[in-house]
CSV table of C-alpha atoms in Angstrom, one decimal:
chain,number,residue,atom,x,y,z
O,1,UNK,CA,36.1,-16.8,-35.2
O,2,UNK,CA,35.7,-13.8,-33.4
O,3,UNK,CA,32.8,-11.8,-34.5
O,4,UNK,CA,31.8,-8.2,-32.3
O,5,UNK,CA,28.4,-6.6,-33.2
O,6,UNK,CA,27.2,-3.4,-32.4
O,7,UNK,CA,23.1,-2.1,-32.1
O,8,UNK,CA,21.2,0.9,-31.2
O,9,UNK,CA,22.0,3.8,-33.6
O,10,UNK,CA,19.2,5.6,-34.5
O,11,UNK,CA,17.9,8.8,-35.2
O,12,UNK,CA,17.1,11.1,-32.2
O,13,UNK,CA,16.2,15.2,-31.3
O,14,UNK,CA,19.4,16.8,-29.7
O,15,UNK,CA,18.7,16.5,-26.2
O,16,UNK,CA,17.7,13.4,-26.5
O,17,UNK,CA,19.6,9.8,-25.3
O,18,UNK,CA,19.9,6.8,-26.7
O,19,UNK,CA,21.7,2.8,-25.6
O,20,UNK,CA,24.3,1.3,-27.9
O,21,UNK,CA,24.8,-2.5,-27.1
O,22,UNK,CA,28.1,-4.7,-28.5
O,23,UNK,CA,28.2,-8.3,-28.5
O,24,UNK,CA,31.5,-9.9,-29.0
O,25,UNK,CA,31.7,-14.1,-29.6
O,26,UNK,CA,34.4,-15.9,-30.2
O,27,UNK,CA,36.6,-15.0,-27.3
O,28,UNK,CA,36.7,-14.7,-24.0
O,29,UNK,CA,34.9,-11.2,-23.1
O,30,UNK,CA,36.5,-10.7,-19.8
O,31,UNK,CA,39.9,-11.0,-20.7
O,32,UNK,CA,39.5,-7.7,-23.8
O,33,UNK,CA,39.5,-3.9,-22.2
O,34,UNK,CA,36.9,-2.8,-24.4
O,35,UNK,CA,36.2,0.9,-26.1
O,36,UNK,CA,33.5,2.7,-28.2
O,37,UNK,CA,34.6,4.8,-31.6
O,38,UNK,CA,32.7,7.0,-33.3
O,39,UNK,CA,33.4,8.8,-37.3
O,40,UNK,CA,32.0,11.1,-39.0
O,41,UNK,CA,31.9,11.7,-42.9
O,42,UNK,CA,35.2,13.3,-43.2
O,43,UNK,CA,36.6,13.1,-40.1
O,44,UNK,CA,39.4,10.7,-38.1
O,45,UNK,CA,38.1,8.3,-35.7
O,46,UNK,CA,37.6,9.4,-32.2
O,47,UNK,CA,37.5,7.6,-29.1
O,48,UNK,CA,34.1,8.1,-27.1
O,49,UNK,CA,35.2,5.8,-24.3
O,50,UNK,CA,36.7,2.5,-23.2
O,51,UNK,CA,36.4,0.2,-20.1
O,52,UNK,CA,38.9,-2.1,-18.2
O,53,UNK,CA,38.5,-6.2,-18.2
O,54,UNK,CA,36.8,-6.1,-15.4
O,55,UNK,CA,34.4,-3.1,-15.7
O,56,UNK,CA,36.7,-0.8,-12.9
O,57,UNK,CA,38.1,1.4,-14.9
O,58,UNK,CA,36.8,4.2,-17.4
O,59,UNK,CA,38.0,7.1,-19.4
O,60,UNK,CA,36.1,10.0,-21.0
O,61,UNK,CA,37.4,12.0,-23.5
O,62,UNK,CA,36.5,15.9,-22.7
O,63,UNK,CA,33.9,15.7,-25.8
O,64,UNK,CA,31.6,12.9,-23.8
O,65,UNK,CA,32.6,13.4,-20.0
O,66,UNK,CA,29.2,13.7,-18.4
O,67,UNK,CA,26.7,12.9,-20.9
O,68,UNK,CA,27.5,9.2,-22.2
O,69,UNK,CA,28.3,6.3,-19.5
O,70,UNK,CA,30.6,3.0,-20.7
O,71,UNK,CA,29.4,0.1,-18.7
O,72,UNK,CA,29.7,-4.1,-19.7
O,73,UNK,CA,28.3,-7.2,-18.2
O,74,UNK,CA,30.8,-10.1,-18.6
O,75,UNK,CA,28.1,-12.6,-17.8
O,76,UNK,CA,26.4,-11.5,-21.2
O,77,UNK,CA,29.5,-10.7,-23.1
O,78,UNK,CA,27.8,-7.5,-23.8
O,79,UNK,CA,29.3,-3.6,-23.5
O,80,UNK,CA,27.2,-0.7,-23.3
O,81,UNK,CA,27.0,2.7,-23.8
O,82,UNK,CA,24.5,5.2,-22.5
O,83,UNK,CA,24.0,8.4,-24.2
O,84,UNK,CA,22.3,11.3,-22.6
O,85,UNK,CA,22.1,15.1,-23.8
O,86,UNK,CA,22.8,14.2,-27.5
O,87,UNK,CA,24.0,17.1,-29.3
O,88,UNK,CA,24.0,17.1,-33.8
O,89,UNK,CA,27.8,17.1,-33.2
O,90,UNK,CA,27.8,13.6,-32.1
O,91,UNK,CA,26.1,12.2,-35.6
O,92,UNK,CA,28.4,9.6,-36.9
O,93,UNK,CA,29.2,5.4,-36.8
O,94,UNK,CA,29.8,4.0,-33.5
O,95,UNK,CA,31.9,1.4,-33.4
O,96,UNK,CA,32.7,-1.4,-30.5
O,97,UNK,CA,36.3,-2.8,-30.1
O,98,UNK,CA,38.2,-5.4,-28.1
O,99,UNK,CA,41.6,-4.7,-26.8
O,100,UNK,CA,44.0,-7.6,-25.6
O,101,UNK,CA,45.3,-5.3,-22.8
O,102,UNK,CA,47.2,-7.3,-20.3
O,103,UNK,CA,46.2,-5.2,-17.4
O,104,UNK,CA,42.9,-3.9,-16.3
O,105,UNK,CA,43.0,-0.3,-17.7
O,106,UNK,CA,41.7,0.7,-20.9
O,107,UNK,CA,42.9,3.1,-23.8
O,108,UNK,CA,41.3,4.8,-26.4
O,109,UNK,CA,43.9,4.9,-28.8
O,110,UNK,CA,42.8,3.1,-31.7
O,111,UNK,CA,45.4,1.1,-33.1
O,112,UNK,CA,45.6,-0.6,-30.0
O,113,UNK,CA,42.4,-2.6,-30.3
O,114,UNK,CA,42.3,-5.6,-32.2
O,115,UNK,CA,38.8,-6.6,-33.1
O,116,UNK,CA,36.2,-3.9,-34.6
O,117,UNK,CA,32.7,-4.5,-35.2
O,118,UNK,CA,30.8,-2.9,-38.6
O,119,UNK,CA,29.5,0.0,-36.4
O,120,UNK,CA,26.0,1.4,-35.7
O,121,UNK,CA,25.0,4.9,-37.0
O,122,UNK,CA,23.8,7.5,-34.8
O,123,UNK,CA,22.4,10.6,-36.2
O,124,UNK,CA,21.3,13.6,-34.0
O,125,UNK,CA,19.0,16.3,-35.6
O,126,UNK,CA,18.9,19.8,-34.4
């Protein structure tokens, strides 16, 4: 059974950063491009970022290019992503997803992924 977990929301001051971790059991990590979602109360999910298989490859939308970094560590079956410069806009539930892409690229198109964890809320005060 394939279970994917997500930790780290929190409350923080705009400006501030914060580290959102995924765990993902119950298949094999290194085969799954893997991305980070975020919604907001009343809004469509949005894709923060996603990584290739093997970590190479990244993608930004223009709302988090330069402030949050997508990283993973196969060996840990773990994803990560670093958020610096936090801004009240960002507030919502990030969530982790794995993506059976053959090739080692990444999208962040959502109905391409096919496992989601419950999410993690982040909430930036002004």
């Amino acid at each position: 059974q394939v279970q994917v977990a997500e930790s780290g929301g929190d409350l923080v001051q705009a400006g501030g950063s914060l580290r959102l971790s995924c765990t993902a059991s119950g298949l094999s990590f290194d085969d799954y491009a893997m991305g980070w979602f975020r919604q907001a109360p009343g809004k469509e999910r949005e894709g923060v970022s996603c990584i290739s298989r093997s970590g190479t490859n990244t993608f930004y939308p223009a709302s988090t290019k330069g402030r949050f970094t997508i990283s993973r560590d196969n060996a840990k079956n773990t994803l990560y992503l670093q958020m610096n410069s936090l801004k009240p806009e960002d507030t919502a539930m990030y969530y982790c997803a794995a993506d059976s892409l053959k090739d080692d690229v990444c999208s962040i198109w959502s109905r391409s992924y096919d496992y989601w964890g419950q999410g993690t809320q982040v909430t930036v005060s002004s």
